[in-house]
mmCIF file of C-alpha atoms in Angstrom:
data_model
loop_
_atom_site.group_PDB
_atom_site.id
_atom_site.type_symbol
_atom_site.label_atom_id
_atom_site.label_comp_id
_atom_site.label_asym_id
_atom_site.label_seq_id
_atom_site.Cartn_x
_atom_site.Cartn_y
_atom_site.Cartn_z
ATOM 1 C CA MET A 1 -99.574 66.442 108.625
ATOM 2 C CA ASP A 2 -101.762 69.240 107.275
ATOM 3 C CA VAL A 3 -104.884 67.333 108.421
ATOM 4 C CA LEU A 4 -103.445 67.010 111.933
ATOM 5 C CA VAL A 5 -102.598 70.698 112.063
ATOM 6 C CA GLY A 6 -106.048 71.557 110.736
ATOM 7 C CA GLN A 7 -107.777 69.533 113.458
ATOM 8 C CA LEU A 8 -105.457 71.046 116.044
ATOM 9 C CA PHE A 9 -106.434 74.577 115.117
ATOM 10 C CA THR A 10 -110.100 73.548 114.858
ATOM 11 C CA GLY A 11 -109.870 72.301 118.429
ATOM 12 C CA LEU A 12 -108.087 75.461 119.623
ATOM 13 C CA SER A 13 -110.724 77.539 117.845
ATOM 14 C CA LEU A 14 -113.601 75.663 119.523
ATOM 15 C CA GLY A 15 -111.763 75.844 122.829
ATOM 16 C CA SER A 16 -111.373 79.628 122.553
ATOM 17 C CA ILE A 17 -115.119 79.992 121.894
ATOM 18 C CA LEU A 18 -115.938 77.794 124.899
ATOM 19 C CA LEU A 19 -113.468 79.800 126.983
ATOM 20 C CA LEU A 20 -115.083 83.126 126.092
ATOM 21 C CA ALA A 21 -118.497 81.690 126.846
ATOM 22 C CA ALA A 22 -117.381 80.165 130.137
ATOM 23 C CA LEU A 23 -115.171 82.943 131.412
ATOM 24 C CA GLY A 24 -118.069 84.990 132.726
ATOM 25 C CA LEU A 25 -119.562 81.901 134.395
ATOM 26 C CA ALA A 26 -116.228 81.329 136.129
ATOM 27 C CA LEU A 27 -117.088 84.477 138.081
ATOM 28 C CA THR A 28 -120.861 84.338 138.579
ATOM 29 C CA PHE A 29 -121.064 80.570 139.038
ATOM 30 C CA GLY A 30 -117.563 79.592 139.981
ATOM 31 C CA GLN A 31 -116.786 82.448 142.357
ATOM 32 C CA MET A 32 -120.311 83.271 143.650
ATOM 33 C CA GLY A 33 -122.083 79.920 143.263
ATOM 34 C CA VAL A 34 -125.041 81.420 141.398
ATOM 35 C CA ILE A 35 -126.536 79.175 138.690
ATOM 36 C CA ASN A 36 -127.387 81.804 136.060
ATOM 37 C CA MET A 37 -129.366 80.134 133.290
ATOM 38 C CA ALA A 38 -129.722 83.524 131.567
ATOM 39 C CA HIS A 39 -126.003 83.647 130.833
ATOM 40 C CA GLY A 40 -126.684 82.337 127.345
ATOM 41 C CA GLU A 41 -129.031 85.264 126.686
ATOM 42 C CA PHE A 42 -126.293 87.677 127.722
ATOM 43 C CA ILE A 43 -124.184 86.086 124.997
ATOM 44 C CA MET A 44 -127.138 86.599 122.622
ATOM 45 C CA ALA A 45 -127.310 90.265 123.679
ATOM 46 C CA GLY A 46 -123.671 90.681 122.636
ATOM 47 C CA CYS A 47 -124.485 89.174 119.240
ATOM 48 C CA TYR A 48 -127.385 91.536 118.622
ATOM 49 C CA THR A 49 -125.345 94.458 119.916
ATOM 50 C CA THR A 50 -122.810 93.761 117.170
ATOM 51 C CA TYR A 51 -125.595 93.693 114.569
ATOM 52 C CA VAL A 52 -127.036 97.008 115.783
ATOM 53 C CA VAL A 53 -123.626 98.734 115.942
ATOM 54 C CA GLN A 54 -122.896 97.638 112.384
ATOM 55 C CA GLN A 55 -126.153 99.241 111.236
ATOM 56 C CA VAL A 56 -124.960 102.509 112.769
ATOM 57 C CA ILE A 57 -121.255 102.322 111.794
ATOM 58 C CA SER A 58 -120.818 101.296 108.183
ATOM 59 C CA SER A 59 -117.117 100.374 108.524
ATOM 60 C CA ALA A 60 -117.061 96.677 109.499
ATOM 61 C CA GLY A 61 -113.641 96.984 111.125
ATOM 62 C CA VAL A 62 -114.536 99.993 113.266
ATOM 63 C CA SER A 63 -117.928 98.562 114.213
ATOM 64 C CA LEU A 64 -116.315 95.307 115.397
ATOM 65 C CA ILE A 65 -113.934 97.141 117.730
ATOM 66 C CA VAL A 66 -116.714 99.377 119.038
ATOM 67 C CA SER A 67 -118.953 96.332 119.495
ATOM 68 C CA LEU A 68 -116.428 94.693 121.807
ATOM 69 C CA PHE A 69 -116.728 97.613 124.229
ATOM 70 C CA VAL A 70 -120.444 98.178 123.790
ATOM 71 C CA GLY A 71 -121.167 94.445 124.012
ATOM 72 C CA PHE A 72 -119.297 94.296 127.325
ATOM 73 C CA LEU A 73 -121.325 97.217 128.680
ATOM 74 C CA VAL A 74 -124.676 95.808 127.486
ATOM 75 C CA GLY A 75 -123.963 92.326 128.882
ATOM 76 C CA GLY A 76 -122.659 93.865 132.122
ATOM 77 C CA ALA A 77 -125.705 96.082 132.492
ATOM 78 C CA LEU A 78 -128.039 93.118 132.035
ATOM 79 C CA GLY A 79 -126.109 91.112 134.600
ATOM 80 C CA ALA A 80 -126.042 93.944 137.151
ATOM 81 C CA ALA A 81 -129.800 94.520 136.666
ATOM 82 C CA LEU A 82 -130.451 90.788 137.179
ATOM 83 C CA GLU A 83 -128.382 90.751 140.338
ATOM 84 C CA MET A 84 -129.979 93.835 141.852
ATOM 85 C CA GLY A 85 -133.503 92.928 140.814
ATOM 86 C CA LEU A 86 -133.639 89.202 141.587
ATOM 87 C CA ILE A 87 -130.422 87.393 142.489
ATOM 88 C CA ARG A 88 -129.653 89.477 145.572
ATOM 89 C CA TRP A 89 -132.663 87.949 147.331
ATOM 90 C CA MET A 90 -131.740 84.355 146.432
ATOM 91 C CA TYR A 91 -128.096 83.786 147.256
ATOM 92 C CA ASP A 92 -128.994 80.998 149.704
ATOM 93 C CA ARG A 93 -131.601 79.445 147.400
ATOM 94 C CA PRO A 94 -129.789 77.856 144.432
ATOM 95 C CA LEU A 95 -132.834 76.038 143.048
ATOM 96 C CA ASP A 96 -134.828 79.277 143.025
ATOM 97 C CA THR A 97 -132.052 81.109 141.199
ATOM 98 C CA LEU A 98 -131.922 78.363 138.591
ATOM 99 C CA LEU A 99 -135.664 78.568 137.924
ATOM 100 C CA VAL A 100 -135.854 82.354 138.026
ATOM 101 C CA THR A 101 -132.903 82.923 135.714
ATOM 102 C CA PHE A 102 -134.256 80.274 133.333
ATOM 103 C CA GLY A 103 -137.463 82.281 133.170
ATOM 104 C CA VAL A 104 -135.501 85.538 132.612
ATOM 105 C CA GLY A 105 -133.689 83.817 129.752
ATOM 106 C CA LEU A 106 -136.997 82.901 128.091
ATOM 107 C CA VAL A 107 -138.207 86.482 128.474
ATOM 108 C CA LEU A 108 -135.029 87.829 126.880
ATOM 109 C CA GLN A 109 -135.358 85.401 123.985
ATOM 110 C CA GLN A 110 -138.923 86.544 123.311
ATOM 111 C CA LEU A 111 -137.846 90.146 123.617
ATOM 112 C CA ALA A 112 -135.191 89.563 120.969
ATOM 113 C CA ARG A 113 -137.801 87.996 118.652
ATOM 114 C CA ASP A 114 -140.120 90.985 119.145
ATOM 115 C CA ILE A 115 -137.360 93.504 118.418
ATOM 116 C CA PHE A 116 -135.327 91.776 115.674
ATOM 117 C CA GLY A 117 -137.754 89.195 114.355
ATOM 118 C CA ALA A 118 -137.325 85.409 114.113
ATOM 119 C CA PRO A 119 -135.033 85.268 111.016
ATOM 120 C CA ALA A 120 -131.337 85.050 111.822
ATOM 121 C CA LYS A 121 -129.204 88.172 111.406
ATOM 122 C CA ASN A 122 -125.761 88.222 109.851
ATOM 123 C CA VAL A 123 -122.840 90.450 110.639
ATOM 124 C CA ILE A 124 -120.268 91.282 107.952
ATOM 125 C CA ALA A 125 -116.727 90.473 109.026
ATOM 126 C CA PRO A 126 -114.054 93.142 108.441
ATOM 127 C CA GLU A 127 -111.972 92.912 105.296
ATOM 128 C CA TRP A 128 -108.818 92.274 107.336
ATOM 129 C CA LEU A 129 -110.431 89.137 108.771
ATOM 130 C CA SER A 130 -111.425 87.639 105.407
ATOM 131 C CA GLY A 131 -109.641 84.578 104.068
ATOM 132 C CA GLY A 132 -107.197 82.444 106.001
ATOM 133 C CA VAL A 133 -103.590 81.940 106.974
ATOM 134 C CA THR A 134 -101.621 78.872 105.899
ATOM 135 C CA ILE A 135 -99.885 77.233 108.855
ATOM 136 C CA LEU A 136 -97.880 74.058 108.196
ATOM 137 C CA GLY A 137 -99.999 73.304 105.169
ATOM 138 C CA ALA A 138 -103.365 73.892 106.857
ATOM 139 C CA VAL A 139 -105.549 76.944 106.110
ATOM 140 C CA VAL A 140 -106.793 78.558 109.301
ATOM 141 C CA PRO A 141 -109.540 81.212 108.966
ATOM 142 C CA LYS A 142 -108.460 84.631 110.248
ATOM 143 C CA THR A 143 -111.715 84.966 112.159
ATOM 144 C CA ARG A 144 -110.813 81.896 114.216
ATOM 145 C CA ILE A 145 -107.358 83.305 114.936
ATOM 146 C CA PHE A 146 -108.946 86.586 116.000
ATOM 147 C CA ILE A 147 -111.276 84.769 118.440
ATOM 148 C CA LEU A 148 -108.333 82.829 119.880
ATOM 149 C CA VAL A 149 -106.357 86.036 120.423
ATOM 150 C CA LEU A 150 -109.442 87.700 121.927
ATOM 151 C CA ALA A 151 -109.876 84.808 124.379
ATOM 152 C CA VAL A 152 -106.237 85.042 125.464
ATOM 153 C CA VAL A 153 -106.507 88.790 125.953
ATOM 154 C CA ALA A 154 -109.742 88.411 127.942
ATOM 155 C CA VAL A 155 -108.250 85.745 130.229
ATOM 156 C CA THR A 156 -105.088 87.761 130.780
ATOM 157 C CA ALA A 157 -107.015 90.941 131.597
ATOM 158 C CA LEU A 158 -109.327 89.111 134.029
ATOM 159 C CA ALA A 159 -106.465 87.348 135.777
ATOM 160 C CA ILE A 160 -104.536 90.625 136.195
ATOM 161 C CA ALA A 161 -107.666 92.392 137.419
ATOM 162 C CA LEU A 162 -108.430 89.721 140.032
ATOM 163 C CA LYS A 163 -104.858 89.632 141.341
ATOM 164 C CA THR A 164 -103.684 93.230 141.215
ATOM 165 C CA THR A 165 -106.685 95.603 141.445
ATOM 166 C CA PRO A 166 -108.545 96.615 144.615
ATOM 167 C CA LEU A 167 -111.800 95.269 143.130
ATOM 168 C CA GLY A 168 -110.147 91.931 142.400
ATOM 169 C CA ARG A 169 -108.923 91.687 145.994
ATOM 170 C CA ARG A 170 -112.421 92.515 147.254
ATOM 171 C CA ILE A 171 -113.931 89.816 145.067
ATOM 172 C CA ARG A 172 -111.470 87.230 146.377
ATOM 173 C CA ALA A 173 -112.052 88.347 149.958
ATOM 174 C CA VAL A 174 -115.824 88.002 149.659
ATOM 175 C CA VAL A 175 -115.482 84.575 148.059
ATOM 176 C CA GLN A 176 -113.175 83.309 150.821
ATOM 177 C CA ASN A 177 -115.223 84.649 153.725
ATOM 178 C CA ARG A 178 -118.130 87.041 153.165
ATOM 179 C CA GLY A 179 -118.692 87.802 156.853
ATOM 180 C CA LEU A 180 -115.062 88.545 157.609
ATOM 181 C CA ALA A 181 -114.755 90.670 154.490
ATOM 182 C CA GLU A 182 -117.728 92.776 155.589
ATOM 183 C CA THR A 183 -116.278 93.274 159.105
ATOM 184 C CA SER A 184 -113.087 94.454 157.405
ATOM 185 C CA GLY A 185 -115.002 97.217 155.625
ATOM 186 C CA VAL A 186 -115.576 95.516 152.272
ATOM 187 C CA SER A 187 -119.001 96.254 150.733
ATOM 188 C CA SER A 188 -120.285 92.837 149.706
ATOM 189 C CA ARG A 189 -123.214 94.438 147.858
ATOM 190 C CA PHE A 190 -120.953 96.534 145.626
ATOM 191 C CA THR A 191 -118.671 93.514 145.130
ATOM 192 C CA ASP A 192 -121.580 91.247 144.161
ATOM 193 C CA ILE A 193 -122.879 93.750 141.622
ATOM 194 C CA SER A 194 -119.418 94.377 140.197
ATOM 195 C CA THR A 195 -118.777 90.625 139.890
ATOM 196 C CA PHE A 196 -122.023 90.128 137.989
ATOM 197 C CA PHE A 197 -121.271 93.132 135.783
ATOM 198 C CA ILE A 198 -117.843 91.797 134.804
ATOM 199 C CA GLY A 199 -118.994 88.203 134.363
ATOM 200 C CA SER A 200 -122.009 89.158 132.248
ATOM 201 C CA GLY A 201 -119.925 91.691 130.328
ATOM 202 C CA LEU A 202 -117.548 88.901 129.301
ATOM 203 C CA ALA A 203 -120.591 87.000 128.019
ATOM 204 C CA GLY A 204 -121.401 90.019 125.852
ATOM 205 C CA VAL A 205 -117.853 89.944 124.466
ATOM 206 C CA ALA A 206 -118.316 86.248 123.666
ATOM 207 C CA GLY A 207 -121.448 87.171 121.744
ATOM 208 C CA VAL A 208 -119.522 89.693 119.685
ATOM 209 C CA ALA A 209 -116.984 87.022 118.780
ATOM 210 C CA LEU A 210 -119.679 84.508 117.786
ATOM 211 C CA THR A 211 -121.032 86.833 115.102
ATOM 212 C CA LEU A 212 -117.793 86.253 113.176
ATOM 213 C CA ILE A 213 -118.454 82.550 112.672
ATOM 214 C CA GLY A 214 -122.225 82.321 112.272
ATOM 215 C CA SER A 215 -125.581 84.034 112.170
ATOM 216 C CA THR A 216 -127.373 85.484 115.185
ATOM 217 C CA SER A 217 -130.696 84.154 116.471
ATOM 218 C CA PRO A 218 -132.621 84.483 119.776
ATOM 219 C CA THR A 219 -131.511 80.984 120.842
ATOM 220 C CA ILE A 220 -127.818 81.254 119.959
ATOM 221 C CA GLY A 221 -126.752 81.511 123.588
ATOM 222 C CA GLN A 222 -128.448 78.229 124.524
ATOM 223 C CA SER A 223 -126.122 76.432 122.109
ATOM 224 C CA TYR A 224 -123.134 77.236 124.329
ATOM 225 C CA LEU A 225 -124.666 77.446 127.828
ATOM 226 C CA ILE A 226 -124.388 73.796 128.904
ATOM 227 C CA ASP A 227 -120.880 73.446 127.473
ATOM 228 C CA ALA A 228 -119.858 76.601 129.334
ATOM 229 C CA PHE A 229 -121.154 75.191 132.623
ATOM 230 C CA LEU A 230 -119.266 71.938 131.985
ATOM 231 C CA VAL A 231 -116.060 73.855 131.344
ATOM 232 C CA VAL A 232 -116.392 75.681 134.682
ATOM 233 C CA VAL A 233 -117.212 72.495 136.623
ATOM 234 C CA ILE A 234 -114.368 70.494 135.053
ATOM 235 C CA GLY A 235 -111.866 73.296 135.611
ATOM 236 C CA GLY A 236 -112.888 73.694 139.245
ATOM 237 C CA LEU A 237 -115.272 76.240 140.666
ATOM 238 C CA GLY A 238 -113.731 79.681 140.829
ATOM 239 C CA GLN A 239 -110.504 78.632 139.113
ATOM 240 C CA ILE A 240 -109.624 80.726 136.049
ATOM 241 C CA LYS A 241 -106.649 78.540 135.144
ATOM 242 C CA GLY A 242 -108.842 75.458 135.363
ATOM 243 C CA THR A 243 -111.410 77.078 133.089
ATOM 244 C CA VAL A 244 -108.714 77.788 130.496
ATOM 245 C CA ILE A 245 -107.354 74.238 130.574
ATOM 246 C CA ALA A 246 -110.819 72.649 130.490
ATOM 247 C CA ALA A 247 -112.028 74.816 127.598
ATOM 248 C CA PHE A 248 -109.090 73.964 125.324
ATOM 249 C CA ALA A 249 -109.046 70.325 126.421
ATOM 250 C CA LEU A 250 -112.738 69.909 125.497
ATOM 251 C CA GLY A 251 -112.223 71.760 122.225
ATOM 252 C CA LEU A 252 -109.309 69.574 121.170
ATOM 253 C CA LEU A 253 -110.987 66.384 122.350
ATOM 254 C CA ASN A 254 -114.180 67.184 120.449
ATOM 255 C CA SER A 255 -112.231 68.135 117.309
ATOM 256 C CA PHE A 256 -110.180 64.948 117.060
ATOM 257 C CA ILE A 257 -113.054 62.624 118.004
ATOM 258 C CA GLU A 258 -115.361 64.328 115.505
ATOM 259 C CA TYR A 259 -112.770 63.859 112.760
ATOM 260 C CA SER A 260 -112.860 60.099 113.250
ATOM 261 C CA THR A 261 -116.657 59.842 113.742
ATOM 262 C CA THR A 262 -119.446 62.417 113.398
ATOM 263 C CA ALA A 263 -120.412 65.576 115.285
ATOM 264 C CA SER A 264 -123.275 63.843 117.153
ATOM 265 C CA ILE A 265 -121.224 60.838 118.179
ATOM 266 C CA ALA A 266 -118.319 63.051 119.199
ATOM 267 C CA LYS A 267 -120.648 65.021 121.456
ATOM 268 C CA VAL A 268 -121.845 61.830 123.140
ATOM 269 C CA ILE A 269 -118.316 60.444 123.619
ATOM 270 C CA VAL A 270 -117.045 63.729 125.082
ATOM 271 C CA PHE A 271 -120.012 63.865 127.455
ATOM 272 C CA VAL A 272 -119.362 60.276 128.632
ATOM 273 C CA LEU A 273 -115.708 61.118 129.232
ATOM 274 C CA ILE A 274 -116.758 64.175 131.264
ATOM 275 C CA VAL A 275 -119.034 62.039 133.414
ATOM 276 C CA ILE A 276 -116.214 59.557 134.025
ATOM 277 C CA PHE A 277 -113.782 62.363 134.905
ATOM 278 C CA LEU A 278 -116.212 63.921 137.395
ATOM 279 C CA GLN A 279 -116.786 60.541 138.992
ATOM 280 C CA VAL A 280 -113.051 60.272 139.597
ATOM 281 C CA ARG A 281 -112.491 63.941 140.474
ATOM 282 C CA PRO A 282 -115.808 65.615 141.337
ATOM 283 C CA GLN A 283 -114.073 68.808 142.529
ATOM 284 C CA GLY A 284 -112.642 69.415 139.061
ATOM 285 C CA LEU A 285 -109.039 70.016 138.028
ATOM 286 C CA PHE A 286 -108.402 72.599 140.730
ATOM 287 C CA THR A 287 -110.126 73.606 143.929
ATOM 288 C CA VAL A 288 -110.443 76.981 145.590
ATOM 289 C CA ARG A 289 -109.556 77.411 149.219
ATOM 290 C CA THR A 290 -112.180 79.086 151.321
ATOM 291 C CA ARG A 291 -112.354 80.038 154.972
ATOM 292 C CA SER A 292 -115.385 79.669 157.179
ATOM 293 C CA LEU A 293 -116.115 80.677 160.771
ATOM 294 C CA ALA A 294 -118.303 77.598 161.203
#
């Protein structure tokens, strides 16, 4: 029983990490259709932001809380700069956006090496996150519980923002019909920048969370980028609820398969199952309704 519970929480923990990494993509890729290969580097920026903040603020607990806000702002600023500098000219050229953002990601990786050096950096977890909690005989690390709670809070905040705030309504209007939204007085440029800011800011928050379970390196974001894209595609483009379900489903599936085999084999089996699922349901779990004048 304790083994089953342990694997369950391992899967939920992995799912929460995938959810944080994919939540920003659910906006920039799912809502706007932009293939941003630099999203992983925005996650990396959140990791290094946490490291820098901890050098300034000695208290690990305070620095973690501050890093969540600063990481969101740093990731959001990078995303907004990318949108205004490059993406705005390429909304109808998906292959170009893929290649350009991949190049931007490489530049950001090299910039991180030049500033922080190649060796991995470690962030000290707060005292109140040390150790674990025993649940039904299984010991669950407090850091993993914190990441799970953080993912739930992030999803809830994003869902409320999209449904109840003026900005959320503008984002949904532009996604459904950009031309009609503009004729109704909605500034699509401001909406595009804001969407990229929020989506990239969430990537920065994901980076802050990742520092609690491992070291930080210039390539840390690449470890989660493909999985994050898969989560968004499986959940359905632009569907937050689909992203949540897909993230936890993949996390649990990977956890239980890995327990019976190895990490490498589990990765292969999960990928094969994803391919089969997309062959049966290429639109993902959920689809978004859009309107077109054509």
